[in-house]
PDB file of C-alpha atoms in Angstrom:
ATOM      1  CA  MET A  18      96.206 116.874 103.952  1.00 79.00           C
ATOM      2  CA  ARG A  19      96.829 118.924 107.053  1.00 84.00           C
ATOM      3  CA  ALA A  20     100.380 120.229 107.407  1.00 83.00           C
ATOM      4  CA  ASP A  21     100.995 118.491 110.759  1.00 85.00           C
ATOM      5  CA  VAL A  22      99.916 115.112 109.362  1.00 88.00           C
ATOM      6  CA  GLN A  23     101.959 115.634 106.203  1.00 88.00           C
ATOM      7  CA  ASN A  24     105.021 116.460 108.311  1.00 88.00           C
ATOM      8  CA  LEU A  25     104.632 113.179 110.210  1.00 90.00           C
ATOM      9  CA  PHE A  26     104.532 111.256 106.930  1.00 92.00           C
ATOM     10  CA  ILE A  27     107.537 113.190 105.621  1.00 94.00           C
ATOM     11  CA  GLY A  28     109.478 112.360 108.781  1.00 94.00           C
ATOM     12  CA  ILE A  29     108.664 108.664 108.366  1.00 95.00           C
ATOM     13  CA  HIS A  30     109.764 108.768 104.732  1.00 94.00           C
ATOM     14  CA  MET A  31     112.991 110.489 105.739  1.00 95.00           C
ATOM     15  CA  LEU A  32     113.791 107.808 108.310  1.00 96.00           C
ATOM     16  CA  TYR A  33     112.991 105.110 105.754  1.00 95.00           C
ATOM     17  CA  ILE A  34     115.288 106.651 103.144  1.00 94.00           C
ATOM     18  CA  ALA A  35     118.008 107.353 105.721  1.00 95.00           C
ATOM     19  CA  ARG A  36     118.189 103.622 106.456  1.00 95.00           C
ATOM     20  CA  GLU A  37     119.368 103.154 102.855  1.00 94.00           C
ATOM     21  CA  LYS A  38     121.562 106.217 102.321  1.00 95.00           C
ATOM     22  CA  ASP A  39     122.544 109.585 103.752  1.00 95.00           C
ATOM     23  CA  LEU A  40     120.052 112.388 103.166  1.00 93.00           C
ATOM     24  CA  THR A  41     120.731 115.833 101.781  1.00 93.00           C
ATOM     25  CA  LEU A  42     118.301 118.678 101.462  1.00 91.00           C
ATOM     26  CA  SER A  43     118.898 118.921  97.715  1.00 91.00           C
ATOM     27  CA  GLU A  44     118.060 115.224  97.230  1.00 92.00           C
ATOM     28  CA  MET A  45     115.119 115.076  99.650  1.00 92.00           C
ATOM     29  CA  LEU A  46     113.047 117.831  98.062  1.00 91.00           C
ATOM     30  CA  PRO A  47     112.616 116.179  94.634  1.00 92.00           C
ATOM     31  CA  GLU A  48     112.249 112.747  96.231  1.00 91.00           C
ATOM     32  CA  LEU A  49     109.395 113.964  98.436  1.00 92.00           C
ATOM     33  CA  GLU A  50     107.767 115.753  95.508  1.00 92.00           C
ATOM     34  CA  GLU A  51     107.946 112.500  93.539  1.00 92.00           C
ATOM     35  CA  LEU A  52     106.054 110.837  96.401  1.00 90.00           C
ATOM     36  CA  GLY A  53     103.297 113.423  96.016  1.00 90.00           C
ATOM     37  CA  TYR A  54     104.163 115.870  98.789  1.00 89.00           C
ATOM     38  CA  ARG A  55     103.941 119.584  98.097  1.00 87.00           C
ATOM     39  CA  VAL A  56     106.732 121.028 100.193  1.00 88.00           C
ATOM     40  CA  ALA A  57     109.085 123.944 100.154  1.00 90.00           C
ATOM     41  CA  GLU A  58     112.792 123.666 100.871  1.00 91.00           C
ATOM     42  CA  ARG A  59     112.229 125.437 104.192  1.00 92.00           C
ATOM     43  CA  GLU A  60     109.782 122.728 105.334  1.00 90.00           C
ATOM     44  CA  VAL A  61     112.152 119.915 104.375  1.00 91.00           C
ATOM     45  CA  LYS A  62     115.000 121.648 106.211  1.00 92.00           C
ATOM     46  CA  GLN A  63     112.830 122.083 109.321  1.00 92.00           C
ATOM     47  CA  GLU A  64     111.912 118.393 109.327  1.00 93.00           C
ATOM     48  CA  LEU A  65     115.564 117.353 108.952  1.00 94.00           C
ATOM     49  CA  GLU A  66     116.444 119.658 111.842  1.00 94.00           C
ATOM     50  CA  ARG A  67     113.592 118.272 113.981  1.00 95.00           C
ATOM     51  CA  LEU A  68     114.711 114.690 113.352  1.00 96.00           C
ATOM     52  CA  THR A  69     118.267 115.722 114.246  1.00 97.00           C
ATOM     53  CA  GLN A  70     117.143 117.414 117.483  1.00 97.00           C
ATOM     54  CA  GLU A  71     115.277 114.238 118.435  1.00 97.00           C
ATOM     55  CA  ASN A  72     118.499 112.250 117.801  1.00 98.00           C
ATOM     56  CA  PHE A  73     116.947 110.222 114.955  1.00 98.00           C
ATOM     57  CA  LEU A  74     119.394 111.704 112.434  1.00 97.00           C
ATOM     58  CA  THR A  75     122.879 113.111 112.784  1.00 97.00           C
ATOM     59  CA  ALA A  76     124.266 115.890 110.607  1.00 96.00           C
ATOM     60  CA  HIS A  77     127.694 115.795 109.035  1.00 93.00           C
ATOM     61  CA  GLY A  78     128.338 118.591 106.601  1.00 91.00           C
ATOM     62  CA  ASP A  79     125.237 118.963 104.443  1.00 92.00           C
ATOM     63  CA  ALA A  80     124.295 115.284 104.822  1.00 96.00           C
ATOM     64  CA  PHE A  81     122.232 113.504 107.458  1.00 97.00           C
ATOM     65  CA  SER A  82     122.514 109.860 108.495  1.00 97.00           C
ATOM     66  CA  ILE A  83     120.271 107.755 110.686  1.00 97.00           C
ATOM     67  CA  THR A  84     121.286 107.073 114.288  1.00 97.00           C
ATOM     68  CA  GLY A  85     120.718 103.957 116.378  1.00 97.00           C
ATOM     69  CA  THR A  86     117.850 105.807 118.041  1.00 97.00           C
ATOM     70  CA  GLY A  87     116.432 106.606 114.597  1.00 97.00           C
ATOM     71  CA  ILE A  88     116.594 102.948 113.572  1.00 97.00           C
ATOM     72  CA  GLU A  89     114.766 101.889 116.740  1.00 97.00           C
ATOM     73  CA  GLU A  90     112.158 104.624 116.226  1.00 96.00           C
ATOM     74  CA  PHE A  91     111.629 103.494 112.641  1.00 96.00           C
ATOM     75  CA  LYS A  92     111.143  99.878 113.772  1.00 96.00           C
ATOM     76  CA  ASP A  93     108.516 101.049 116.284  1.00 96.00           C
ATOM     77  CA  ILE A  94     106.812 103.076 113.543  1.00 95.00           C
ATOM     78  CA  GLN A  95     106.747 100.027 111.253  1.00 95.00           C
ATOM     79  CA  VAL A  96     104.932  97.970 113.906  1.00 95.00           C
ATOM     80  CA  LYS A  97     102.348 100.703 114.466  1.00 95.00           C
ATOM     81  CA  LEU A  98     101.884 101.213 110.719  1.00 92.00           C
ATOM     82  CA  GLN A  99     101.251  97.503 110.188  1.00 92.00           C
ATOM     83  CA  VAL A 100      98.454  97.571 112.757  1.00 91.00           C
ATOM     84  CA  LEU A 101      97.068 100.851 111.460  1.00 90.00           C
ATOM     85  CA  CYS A 102      97.101  99.706 107.820  1.00 87.00           C
ATOM     86  CA  SER A 103      95.439  96.388 108.655  1.00 87.00           C
ATOM     87  CA  GLU A 104      92.615  98.318 110.300  1.00 85.00           C
ATOM     88  CA  VAL A 105      92.327 101.407 108.134  1.00 85.00           C
ATOM     89  CA  LEU A 106      92.790  99.767 104.746  1.00 82.00           C
ATOM     90  CA  THR A 107      90.257  97.021 105.409  1.00 80.00           C
ATOM     91  CA  PRO A 108      86.943  97.782 103.695  1.00 75.00           C
ATOM     92  CA  ALA A 109      84.501  99.298 106.155  1.00 70.00           C
ATOM     93  CA  LYS A 110      81.615  97.159 107.307  1.00 71.00           C
ATOM     94  CA  ALA A 111      78.155  98.387 106.475  1.00 62.00           C
ATOM     95  CA  ALA A 112      76.715 100.472 109.291  1.00 60.00           C
ATOM     96  CA  LYS A 113      73.930  98.806 111.224  1.00 62.00           C
ATOM     97  CA  ALA A 114      70.565 100.439 110.934  1.00 59.00           C
ATOM     98  CA  SER A 115      69.234 101.647 114.255  1.00 60.00           C
ATOM     99  CA  GLY A 116      65.794 100.643 115.010  1.00 53.00           C
TER     100      GLY A 116
END
């Protein structure tokens, strides 16, 4: 998977997890690896910082919690993912033969 696409998925996972509990770098790395991502600590830290800069997370000490903006963003993502999954995960129709 391309790095930019993987980073989008990681960001979505981070927002999802942050809805349940505060995030820390030390907890996120193994959690993301368990989900099948191959990431370095530096990449996880950069994504946490990006989400903080966009006001989706807020930092307090070494922990990050979701903001109201982050919750709204996650809700918007859920809607888009439902549409995307209903289209992308549906078996493809057989291509029509040109003739």
